[in-house]
Every structure is written in structure tokens, then in C-alpha cells.
Amino acid sequence: MHQLSRDIKLEYEQSHRIVREGVTTQYHQKLDELRRMAEAKSSDEANFRKDQIAKMENMIGDLRMKFGPLEDRNRMLEDEYRQLQNAMKNDEDRYEAEKRRRQDEYKNALANYQRLLSEQGSMSEVTLLELEIYRKMIECEEKRWASGTGTGVGSGVGSGVGSGLGSGLSTVQQSYSQITKHRTYTGDVRIKDCDENGKFVIVENAGYSEQRLSGYRIRRSIAGQERTFTFPSLFTLGPGQTVQISARGYSPIRRECNHYLTFEDDSTWGTNGTFVTRLYNNQGMEVSQFEVRGV
């Protein structure tokens, strides 16, 4: 029995040794196989990395060859940009200088124009004075020839011309009466003339820009009776233009003014030897006054 147990034990130990050796052998074989596979894989990866690095180096070299001309072109464009900036700055400086010169020329031309316009207004007044004097002279001659007398005609007209041109007043003198016209104004829109017989009033725009006369009023008061005319809405008067406001029933000469309006409230503006006509703007401020004085 003891011998049988020992035999079984020996057989078991032998079988165990055989199994262990087999397992150990397989383990080492598998380990060697895995090591070979790892080494092969590592070698492939290293080769792949080397290939990739070589490709990247070649690509970088190609890019450097391509970037060289581009960098040169970029430097050339930067130089051109700086030159254009300098040229543009010089052009701006010349433009500003030319602009200031033109502005100075414009201001001087505008001042000369306003001066010439003022002188033209004064000359127009003198021309109107001369025309009025000639008209009165003709009327005086007609009346003299009609009545057969010539008393005081020569001396009367001579006195009227001297007084009118010297003082700047529109003066007309004949053997029967003397009429003096005088006006004052504060702006471009002003009364240009008033008929001494109450037929019309002429308003002018002596400025160089269009004026809107909507709300402007003409007023004349004679013997307690006031006559007022208000310009219609949206009525405008261009530079250098005139408008004649005629009393109802009077037919004006259409070639004398640019515009014609009618004072519908009365058949006359009114006369009384001496009278004053006033022009008010749309704010109620007096901007012009025209006095007709008869002696």
C-alpha cells in the first residue's frame, strides 16, 4: 500500500513536470514570437517615420524654393506701397494748397462781384434818374408847346439833374412840380421804384442767390388809409430779377420786369404829394423803405 502511494506520487510528479515543461516551453515560444513581432513592427514604424521625415524635409525644401521669389515680390510690393503712400501724401498736400488758393480766389471774386453788383445798383439808380428826367423834360416841352409858354423849363431841369446825381437821390424837376425819390434798405431784397402816380411798386433781388418772398409785405399809409400787399406763398425771386406789383386795372409794360403781380384791393397805391412805401420780411422786420416827395 505504501509502495502504491509512492508510485502514484511519482507518476503525478512526473506528469506535473511534463505539463509544466510543456507550458513553459509554449510560453517562451509565444514570448519569443511576440518579441519578434514587436521588433518587426518597431522597425516598420521607424522606417515609416524616416520616410515621412524625409518627405517633410523635401516638402520644406520645395516650399523654401517657392517662398524665395514670393518674399522678393513681397518686399518689392512693400517698397511700391511706401512710394505710393509718399506720392499720395504729396498729392494731398498739393490739393490742400490748391484748394486754399482757389478758396481765396473765390472769396476775392465774390467780394469783387458784390462790389460790382453794388456799383451796378447805383448806376441803375442813376440811369433811372436820367430816364425819369428825360421823360419829365419831354412832358414839360409838350406842355410848353401846348400852352405856348416856356417859363422856367431850362433852369428847372438843370437844377434837377445837379441835385439828383450829386446827392444820390432820384430827383425830377419841371416848371410845375418837383418830385424827389429816396430809398433805404438793409438786404438784397428791396424796393426798386414806386410810381409817383400810384400805379405800381417794383421790388428787386439785388443779391446773387434766389430769395423766397413768401410772407413779405408791402405797406403804404396815406391820410390814415393803409394799403397792404402780401406776396403769395412759394413766390421766389431769382438773383437780379424784379417783380412789379401793379394796382388793379393798370396794364404794365411786360418787358420792364421779370414777374408781374396785381394789387387787387384798390385801383391805386395812393398818392398824396409825399408818401413812404415800406417792405417787411416774413418776420415782420422792415427791410426797405422808399420815399416819394413832391413839392
mmCIF file of C-alpha atoms in Angstrom:
data_model
loop_
_atom_site.group_PDB
_atom_site.id
_atom_site.type_symbol
_atom_site.label_atom_id
_atom_site.label_comp_id
_atom_site.label_asym_id
_atom_site.label_seq_id
_atom_site.Cartn_x
_atom_site.Cartn_y
_atom_site.Cartn_z
ATOM 1 C CA MET A 1 0.000 0.000 0.000
ATOM 2 C CA HIS A 2 2.766 2.305 0.890
ATOM 3 C CA GLN A 3 4.528 1.314 -2.285
ATOM 4 C CA LEU A 4 1.393 2.025 -4.315
ATOM 5 C CA SER A 5 1.070 5.503 -2.849
ATOM 6 C CA ARG A 6 4.642 6.286 -3.633
ATOM 7 C CA ASP A 7 4.237 5.087 -7.214
ATOM 8 C CA ILE A 8 1.166 7.246 -7.665
ATOM 9 C CA LYS A 9 3.015 10.212 -6.238
ATOM 10 C CA LEU A 10 5.950 9.664 -8.514
ATOM 11 C CA GLU A 11 3.652 9.304 -11.503
ATOM 12 C CA TYR A 12 1.832 12.512 -10.535
ATOM 13 C CA GLU A 13 5.054 14.445 -10.082
ATOM 14 C CA GLN A 14 6.322 13.194 -13.418
ATOM 15 C CA SER A 15 3.084 14.169 -15.132
ATOM 16 C CA HIS A 16 3.142 17.580 -13.448
ATOM 17 C CA ARG A 17 6.742 18.120 -14.540
ATOM 18 C CA ILE A 18 5.908 17.196 -18.088
ATOM 19 C CA VAL A 19 2.913 19.573 -18.176
ATOM 20 C CA ARG A 20 4.909 22.391 -16.583
ATOM 21 C CA GLU A 21 7.764 21.955 -19.016
ATOM 22 C CA GLY A 22 5.312 21.946 -21.911
ATOM 23 C CA VAL A 23 3.586 25.096 -20.673
ATOM 24 C CA THR A 24 6.915 26.804 -20.017
ATOM 25 C CA THR A 25 8.160 25.888 -23.466
ATOM 26 C CA GLN A 26 4.984 27.219 -25.110
ATOM 27 C CA TYR A 27 5.212 30.386 -23.012
ATOM 28 C CA HIS A 28 8.769 31.068 -24.077
ATOM 29 C CA GLN A 29 7.932 30.297 -27.675
ATOM 30 C CA LYS A 30 4.985 32.681 -27.573
ATOM 31 C CA LEU A 31 7.084 35.320 -25.847
ATOM 32 C CA ASP A 32 9.801 34.987 -28.481
ATOM 33 C CA GLU A 33 7.191 35.268 -31.209
ATOM 34 C CA LEU A 34 5.694 38.406 -29.646
ATOM 35 C CA ARG A 35 9.161 39.898 -29.248
ATOM 36 C CA ARG A 36 9.951 39.254 -32.893
ATOM 37 C CA MET A 37 6.634 40.774 -33.937
ATOM 38 C CA ALA A 38 7.252 43.860 -31.749
ATOM 39 C CA GLU A 39 10.735 44.262 -33.122
ATOM 40 C CA ALA A 40 9.462 43.944 -36.677
ATOM 41 C CA LYS A 41 6.654 46.426 -36.018
ATOM 42 C CA SER A 42 9.027 48.875 -34.347
ATOM 43 C CA SER A 43 11.363 48.581 -37.297
ATOM 44 C CA ASP A 44 8.482 49.254 -39.727
ATOM 45 C CA GLU A 45 7.343 52.265 -37.716
ATOM 46 C CA ALA A 46 10.871 53.612 -37.590
ATOM 47 C CA ASN A 47 11.212 53.186 -41.313
ATOM 48 C CA PHE A 48 7.823 54.829 -41.840
ATOM 49 C CA ARG A 49 8.809 57.756 -39.630
ATOM 50 C CA LYS A 50 12.077 58.073 -41.507
ATOM 51 C CA ASP A 51 10.191 58.096 -44.790
ATOM 52 C CA GLN A 52 7.752 60.725 -43.502
ATOM 53 C CA ILE A 53 10.581 62.879 -42.174
ATOM 54 C CA ALA A 54 12.353 62.643 -45.495
ATOM 55 C CA LYS A 55 9.161 63.615 -47.322
ATOM 56 C CA MET A 56 8.608 66.581 -44.972
ATOM 57 C CA GLU A 57 12.199 67.718 -45.466
ATOM 58 C CA ASN A 58 11.767 67.516 -49.229
ATOM 59 C CA MET A 59 8.469 69.430 -48.986
ATOM 60 C CA ILE A 60 10.048 72.117 -46.805
ATOM 61 C CA GLY A 61 12.879 72.440 -49.282
ATOM 62 C CA ASP A 62 10.400 72.824 -52.138
ATOM 63 C CA LEU A 63 8.404 75.420 -50.161
ATOM 64 C CA ARG A 64 11.571 77.358 -49.398
ATOM 65 C CA MET A 65 12.373 77.397 -53.082
ATOM 66 C CA LYS A 66 8.856 78.648 -53.832
ATOM 67 C CA PHE A 67 8.803 81.188 -50.973
ATOM 68 C CA GLY A 68 12.034 82.837 -52.060
ATOM 69 C CA PRO A 69 10.572 84.582 -55.132
ATOM 70 C CA LEU A 70 7.384 85.342 -53.210
ATOM 71 C CA GLU A 71 9.351 87.029 -50.431
ATOM 72 C CA ASP A 72 11.242 89.064 -53.009
ATOM 73 C CA ARG A 73 7.939 90.025 -54.627
ATOM 74 C CA ASN A 74 6.513 90.954 -51.236
ATOM 75 C CA ARG A 75 9.469 93.228 -50.465
ATOM 76 C CA MET A 76 9.080 94.876 -53.869
ATOM 77 C CA LEU A 77 5.351 95.425 -53.261
ATOM 78 C CA GLU A 78 6.068 96.909 -49.832
ATOM 79 C CA ASP A 79 8.514 99.338 -51.437
ATOM 80 C CA GLU A 80 5.913 100.291 -54.058
ATOM 81 C CA TYR A 81 3.309 100.745 -51.306
ATOM 82 C CA ARG A 82 5.573 103.117 -49.401
ATOM 83 C CA GLN A 83 6.279 105.055 -52.598
ATOM 84 C CA LEU A 84 2.548 105.303 -53.338
ATOM 85 C CA GLN A 85 1.892 106.495 -49.792
ATOM 86 C CA ASN A 86 4.505 109.218 -50.162
ATOM 87 C CA ALA A 87 3.123 110.211 -53.576
ATOM 88 C CA MET A 88 -0.432 110.293 -52.201
ATOM 89 C CA LYS A 89 0.673 112.458 -49.270
ATOM 90 C CA ASN A 90 2.397 114.844 -51.661
ATOM 91 C CA ASP A 91 -0.736 114.948 -53.838
ATOM 92 C CA GLU A 92 -2.893 115.653 -50.772
ATOM 93 C CA ASP A 93 -0.583 118.485 -49.738
ATOM 94 C CA ARG A 94 -0.724 119.960 -53.245
ATOM 95 C CA TYR A 95 -4.503 119.524 -53.287
ATOM 96 C CA GLU A 96 -4.939 121.301 -49.960
ATOM 97 C CA ALA A 97 -2.677 124.138 -51.112
ATOM 98 C CA GLU A 98 -4.580 124.436 -54.400
ATOM 99 C CA LYS A 99 -7.881 124.256 -52.520
ATOM 100 C CA ARG A 100 -6.851 127.111 -50.208
ATOM 101 C CA ARG A 101 -5.694 129.130 -53.213
ATOM 102 C CA ARG A 102 -8.971 128.543 -55.040
ATOM 103 C CA GLN A 103 -10.948 129.443 -51.908
ATOM 104 C CA ASP A 104 -9.019 132.687 -51.611
ATOM 105 C CA GLU A 105 -9.638 133.388 -55.299
ATOM 106 C CA TYR A 106 -13.336 132.605 -54.829
ATOM 107 C CA LYS A 107 -13.604 134.925 -51.835
ATOM 108 C CA ASN A 108 -11.855 137.710 -53.735
ATOM 109 C CA ALA A 109 -14.031 137.119 -56.803
ATOM 110 C CA LEU A 110 -17.154 137.090 -54.630
ATOM 111 C CA ALA A 111 -16.122 140.342 -52.963
ATOM 112 C CA ASN A 112 -15.449 141.897 -56.375
ATOM 113 C CA TYR A 113 -18.784 140.598 -57.657
ATOM 114 C CA GLN A 114 -20.660 142.071 -54.709
ATOM 115 C CA ARG A 115 -18.821 145.347 -55.169
ATOM 116 C CA LEU A 116 -19.636 145.397 -58.883
ATOM 117 C CA LEU A 117 -23.227 144.448 -58.107
ATOM 118 C CA SER A 118 -23.475 147.337 -55.666
ATOM 119 C CA GLU A 119 -21.934 149.667 -58.237
ATOM 120 C CA GLN A 120 -24.358 148.349 -60.831
ATOM 121 C CA GLY A 121 -27.252 149.086 -58.464
ATOM 122 C CA SER A 122 -26.005 152.630 -58.026
ATOM 123 C CA MET A 123 -25.590 153.019 -61.785
ATOM 124 C CA SER A 124 -29.095 151.617 -62.296
ATOM 125 C CA GLU A 125 -30.470 154.245 -59.946
ATOM 126 C CA VAL A 126 -28.640 156.955 -61.867
ATOM 127 C CA THR A 127 -29.950 155.525 -65.149
ATOM 128 C CA LEU A 128 -33.498 155.503 -63.804
ATOM 129 C CA LEU A 129 -32.989 159.067 -62.652
ATOM 130 C CA GLU A 130 -31.828 160.141 -66.094
ATOM 131 C CA LEU A 131 -34.726 158.371 -67.799
ATOM 132 C CA GLU A 132 -37.191 159.990 -65.405
ATOM 133 C CA ILE A 133 -35.623 163.386 -66.032
ATOM 134 C CA TYR A 134 -35.814 162.922 -69.798
ATOM 135 C CA ARG A 135 -39.430 161.837 -69.526
ATOM 136 C CA LYS A 136 -40.290 164.885 -67.451
ATOM 137 C CA MET A 137 -38.379 167.106 -69.867
ATOM 138 C CA ILE A 138 -40.441 165.726 -72.744
ATOM 139 C CA GLU A 139 -43.654 166.246 -70.777
ATOM 140 C CA CYS A 140 -42.582 169.785 -69.945
ATOM 141 C CA GLU A 141 -41.797 170.509 -73.584
ATOM 142 C CA GLU A 142 -45.148 169.097 -74.650
ATOM 143 C CA LYS A 143 -46.972 171.206 -72.078
ATOM 144 C CA ARG A 144 -44.905 174.273 -73.015
ATOM 145 C CA TRP A 145 -45.667 173.899 -76.675
ATOM 146 C CA ALA A 146 -49.293 173.207 -75.881
ATOM 147 C CA SER A 147 -49.645 176.316 -73.697
ATOM 148 C CA GLY A 148 -47.275 178.496 -75.751
ATOM 149 C CA THR A 149 -45.069 179.362 -72.768
ATOM 150 C CA GLY A 150 -41.611 178.148 -71.779
ATOM 151 C CA THR A 151 -41.154 179.710 -68.381
ATOM 152 C CA GLY A 152 -38.597 178.108 -66.104
ATOM 153 C CA VAL A 153 -38.060 174.955 -68.149
ATOM 154 C CA GLY A 154 -34.327 175.274 -68.802
ATOM 155 C CA SER A 155 -33.339 176.377 -65.316
ATOM 156 C CA GLY A 156 -35.675 173.920 -63.635
ATOM 157 C CA VAL A 157 -34.298 170.843 -65.397
ATOM 158 C CA GLY A 158 -30.703 171.878 -64.836
ATOM 159 C CA SER A 159 -31.309 172.193 -61.121
ATOM 160 C CA GLY A 160 -32.946 168.753 -61.018
ATOM 161 C CA VAL A 161 -30.009 166.972 -62.692
ATOM 162 C CA GLY A 162 -27.417 168.570 -60.442
ATOM 163 C CA SER A 163 -29.289 167.708 -57.283
ATOM 164 C CA GLY A 164 -30.118 164.103 -58.303
ATOM 165 C CA LEU A 165 -26.657 162.966 -59.392
ATOM 166 C CA GLY A 166 -24.805 164.741 -56.619
ATOM 167 C CA SER A 167 -26.850 163.513 -53.669
ATOM 168 C CA GLY A 168 -27.776 160.085 -54.974
ATOM 169 C CA LEU A 169 -31.495 160.909 -54.802
ATOM 170 C CA SER A 170 -33.789 160.409 -57.781
ATOM 171 C CA THR A 171 -34.899 163.992 -58.444
ATOM 172 C CA VAL A 172 -37.119 165.260 -61.249
ATOM 173 C CA GLN A 173 -37.980 168.961 -61.620
ATOM 174 C CA GLN A 174 -40.207 170.709 -64.107
ATOM 175 C CA SER A 175 -41.886 174.062 -64.335
ATOM 176 C CA TYR A 176 -44.948 172.769 -62.485
ATOM 177 C CA SER A 177 -43.626 170.455 -59.734
ATOM 178 C CA GLN A 178 -40.567 168.715 -58.308
ATOM 179 C CA ILE A 179 -40.502 165.016 -57.297
ATOM 180 C CA THR A 180 -37.763 163.524 -55.128
ATOM 181 C CA LYS A 181 -37.337 159.776 -54.629
ATOM 182 C CA HIS A 182 -35.161 158.276 -51.937
ATOM 183 C CA ARG A 183 -34.795 154.699 -50.744
ATOM 184 C CA THR A 184 -33.040 152.833 -47.933
ATOM 185 C CA TYR A 185 -32.580 149.085 -47.466
ATOM 186 C CA THR A 186 -30.806 146.539 -45.282
ATOM 187 C CA GLY A 187 -30.635 143.440 -47.503
ATOM 188 C CA ASP A 188 -30.680 142.077 -51.025
ATOM 189 C CA VAL A 189 -34.476 142.288 -51.347
ATOM 190 C CA ARG A 190 -35.501 145.940 -51.632
ATOM 191 C CA ILE A 191 -37.949 148.350 -53.209
ATOM 192 C CA LYS A 192 -36.509 149.484 -56.529
ATOM 193 C CA ASP A 193 -39.070 152.081 -57.597
ATOM 194 C CA CYS A 194 -42.514 153.489 -56.816
ATOM 195 C CA ASP A 195 -44.689 155.240 -59.353
ATOM 196 C CA GLU A 196 -45.480 158.763 -58.161
ATOM 197 C CA ASN A 197 -48.997 158.373 -59.580
ATOM 198 C CA GLY A 198 -49.718 155.259 -57.517
ATOM 199 C CA LYS A 199 -49.731 152.824 -60.455
ATOM 200 C CA PHE A 200 -47.128 150.294 -59.313
ATOM 201 C CA VAL A 201 -44.348 149.294 -56.916
ATOM 202 C CA ILE A 202 -41.238 147.427 -58.130
ATOM 203 C CA VAL A 203 -39.279 145.091 -55.829
ATOM 204 C CA GLU A 204 -35.867 143.709 -56.816
ATOM 205 C CA ASN A 205 -33.477 140.999 -55.652
ATOM 206 C CA ALA A 206 -30.031 142.611 -55.868
ATOM 207 C CA GLY A 207 -28.246 139.555 -54.445
ATOM 208 C CA TYR A 208 -26.654 136.569 -56.152
ATOM 209 C CA SER A 209 -28.957 133.839 -54.773
ATOM 210 C CA GLU A 210 -32.642 133.081 -55.126
ATOM 211 C CA GLN A 211 -34.903 134.659 -52.487
ATOM 212 C CA ARG A 212 -38.255 133.291 -51.340
ATOM 213 C CA LEU A 213 -40.673 136.192 -50.752
ATOM 214 C CA SER A 214 -43.489 134.139 -49.244
ATOM 215 C CA GLY A 215 -44.891 136.243 -46.371
ATOM 216 C CA TYR A 216 -43.161 139.503 -47.401
ATOM 217 C CA ARG A 217 -45.464 142.552 -47.179
ATOM 218 C CA ILE A 218 -45.593 145.944 -48.896
ATOM 219 C CA ARG A 219 -47.326 148.662 -46.875
ATOM 220 C CA ARG A 220 -48.211 152.256 -47.715
ATOM 221 C CA SER A 221 -50.246 154.532 -45.450
ATOM 222 C CA ILE A 222 -51.738 157.765 -46.815
ATOM 223 C CA ALA A 223 -54.155 160.030 -44.960
ATOM 224 C CA GLY A 224 -54.927 157.329 -42.422
ATOM 225 C CA GLN A 225 -55.716 154.753 -45.103
ATOM 226 C CA GLU A 226 -53.363 151.802 -45.174
ATOM 227 C CA ARG A 227 -52.760 149.665 -48.245
ATOM 228 C CA THR A 228 -51.033 146.316 -47.745
ATOM 229 C CA PHE A 229 -49.969 143.671 -50.240
ATOM 230 C CA THR A 230 -48.677 140.241 -49.161
ATOM 231 C CA PHE A 231 -46.630 138.158 -51.560
ATOM 232 C CA PRO A 232 -48.171 134.762 -52.348
ATOM 233 C CA SER A 233 -46.767 131.597 -50.846
ATOM 234 C CA LEU A 234 -43.920 129.856 -52.691
ATOM 235 C CA PHE A 235 -43.183 133.015 -54.699
ATOM 236 C CA THR A 236 -39.455 133.282 -55.388
ATOM 237 C CA LEU A 237 -37.343 135.997 -56.966
ATOM 238 C CA GLY A 238 -34.156 134.983 -58.734
ATOM 239 C CA PRO A 239 -30.853 136.869 -58.491
ATOM 240 C CA GLY A 240 -31.038 140.204 -60.284
ATOM 241 C CA GLN A 241 -34.755 139.772 -61.014
ATOM 242 C CA THR A 242 -37.559 142.285 -60.400
ATOM 243 C CA VAL A 243 -41.287 141.979 -59.758
ATOM 244 C CA GLN A 244 -43.845 144.721 -60.434
ATOM 245 C CA ILE A 245 -46.941 144.887 -58.234
ATOM 246 C CA SER A 246 -49.487 146.923 -60.183
ATOM 247 C CA ALA A 247 -52.674 148.478 -58.867
ATOM 248 C CA ARG A 248 -55.920 146.897 -60.063
ATOM 249 C CA GLY A 249 -56.783 147.971 -63.592
ATOM 250 C CA TYR A 250 -53.280 149.115 -64.579
ATOM 251 C CA SER A 251 -51.721 147.305 -67.549
ATOM 252 C CA PRO A 252 -47.933 147.214 -67.093
ATOM 253 C CA ILE A 253 -45.346 147.115 -69.859
ATOM 254 C CA ARG A 254 -44.384 143.445 -69.783
ATOM 255 C CA ARG A 255 -40.796 143.863 -70.885
ATOM 256 C CA GLU A 256 -39.721 146.029 -67.951
ATOM 257 C CA CYS A 257 -39.730 143.361 -65.170
ATOM 258 C CA ASN A 258 -39.349 139.609 -64.789
ATOM 259 C CA HIS A 259 -42.561 138.997 -62.813
ATOM 260 C CA TYR A 260 -45.895 140.791 -62.535
ATOM 261 C CA LEU A 261 -48.404 140.676 -59.693
ATOM 262 C CA THR A 262 -51.610 142.650 -59.104
ATOM 263 C CA PHE A 263 -52.695 144.587 -56.013
ATOM 264 C CA GLU A 264 -56.363 143.584 -56.092
ATOM 265 C CA ASP A 265 -57.519 145.621 -53.074
ATOM 266 C CA ASP A 266 -57.502 149.015 -54.819
ATOM 267 C CA SER A 267 -57.168 150.673 -58.205
ATOM 268 C CA THR A 268 -54.259 152.761 -56.903
ATOM 269 C CA TRP A 269 -51.463 152.531 -54.401
ATOM 270 C CA GLY A 270 -52.392 156.037 -53.302
ATOM 271 C CA THR A 271 -50.683 159.404 -53.732
ATOM 272 C CA ASN A 272 -50.595 162.465 -51.538
ATOM 273 C CA GLY A 273 -47.651 164.604 -52.571
ATOM 274 C CA THR A 274 -45.335 162.876 -50.122
ATOM 275 C CA PHE A 275 -45.670 159.212 -49.186
ATOM 276 C CA VAL A 276 -43.498 156.357 -47.906
ATOM 277 C CA THR A 277 -43.694 152.740 -49.041
ATOM 278 C CA ARG A 278 -42.243 150.077 -46.736
ATOM 279 C CA LEU A 279 -41.230 146.440 -47.340
ATOM 280 C CA TYR A 280 -41.333 143.918 -44.475
ATOM 281 C CA ASN A 281 -39.882 140.405 -44.472
ATOM 282 C CA ASN A 282 -41.754 137.303 -43.336
ATOM 283 C CA GLN A 283 -40.676 138.002 -39.739
ATOM 284 C CA GLY A 284 -42.264 141.449 -39.735
ATOM 285 C CA MET A 285 -38.967 143.360 -39.893
ATOM 286 C CA GLU A 286 -38.671 146.362 -42.195
ATOM 287 C CA VAL A 287 -36.009 145.682 -44.829
ATOM 288 C CA SER A 288 -36.593 148.542 -47.285
ATOM 289 C CA GLN A 289 -38.162 151.995 -47.438
ATOM 290 C CA PHE A 290 -38.938 154.123 -50.485
ATOM 291 C CA GLU A 291 -39.955 157.781 -50.098
ATOM 292 C CA VAL A 292 -41.532 159.873 -52.830
ATOM 293 C CA ARG A 293 -41.649 163.565 -52.015
ATOM 294 C CA GLY A 294 -43.453 166.066 -54.202
ATOM 295 C CA VAL A 295 -43.059 169.835 -53.836
#
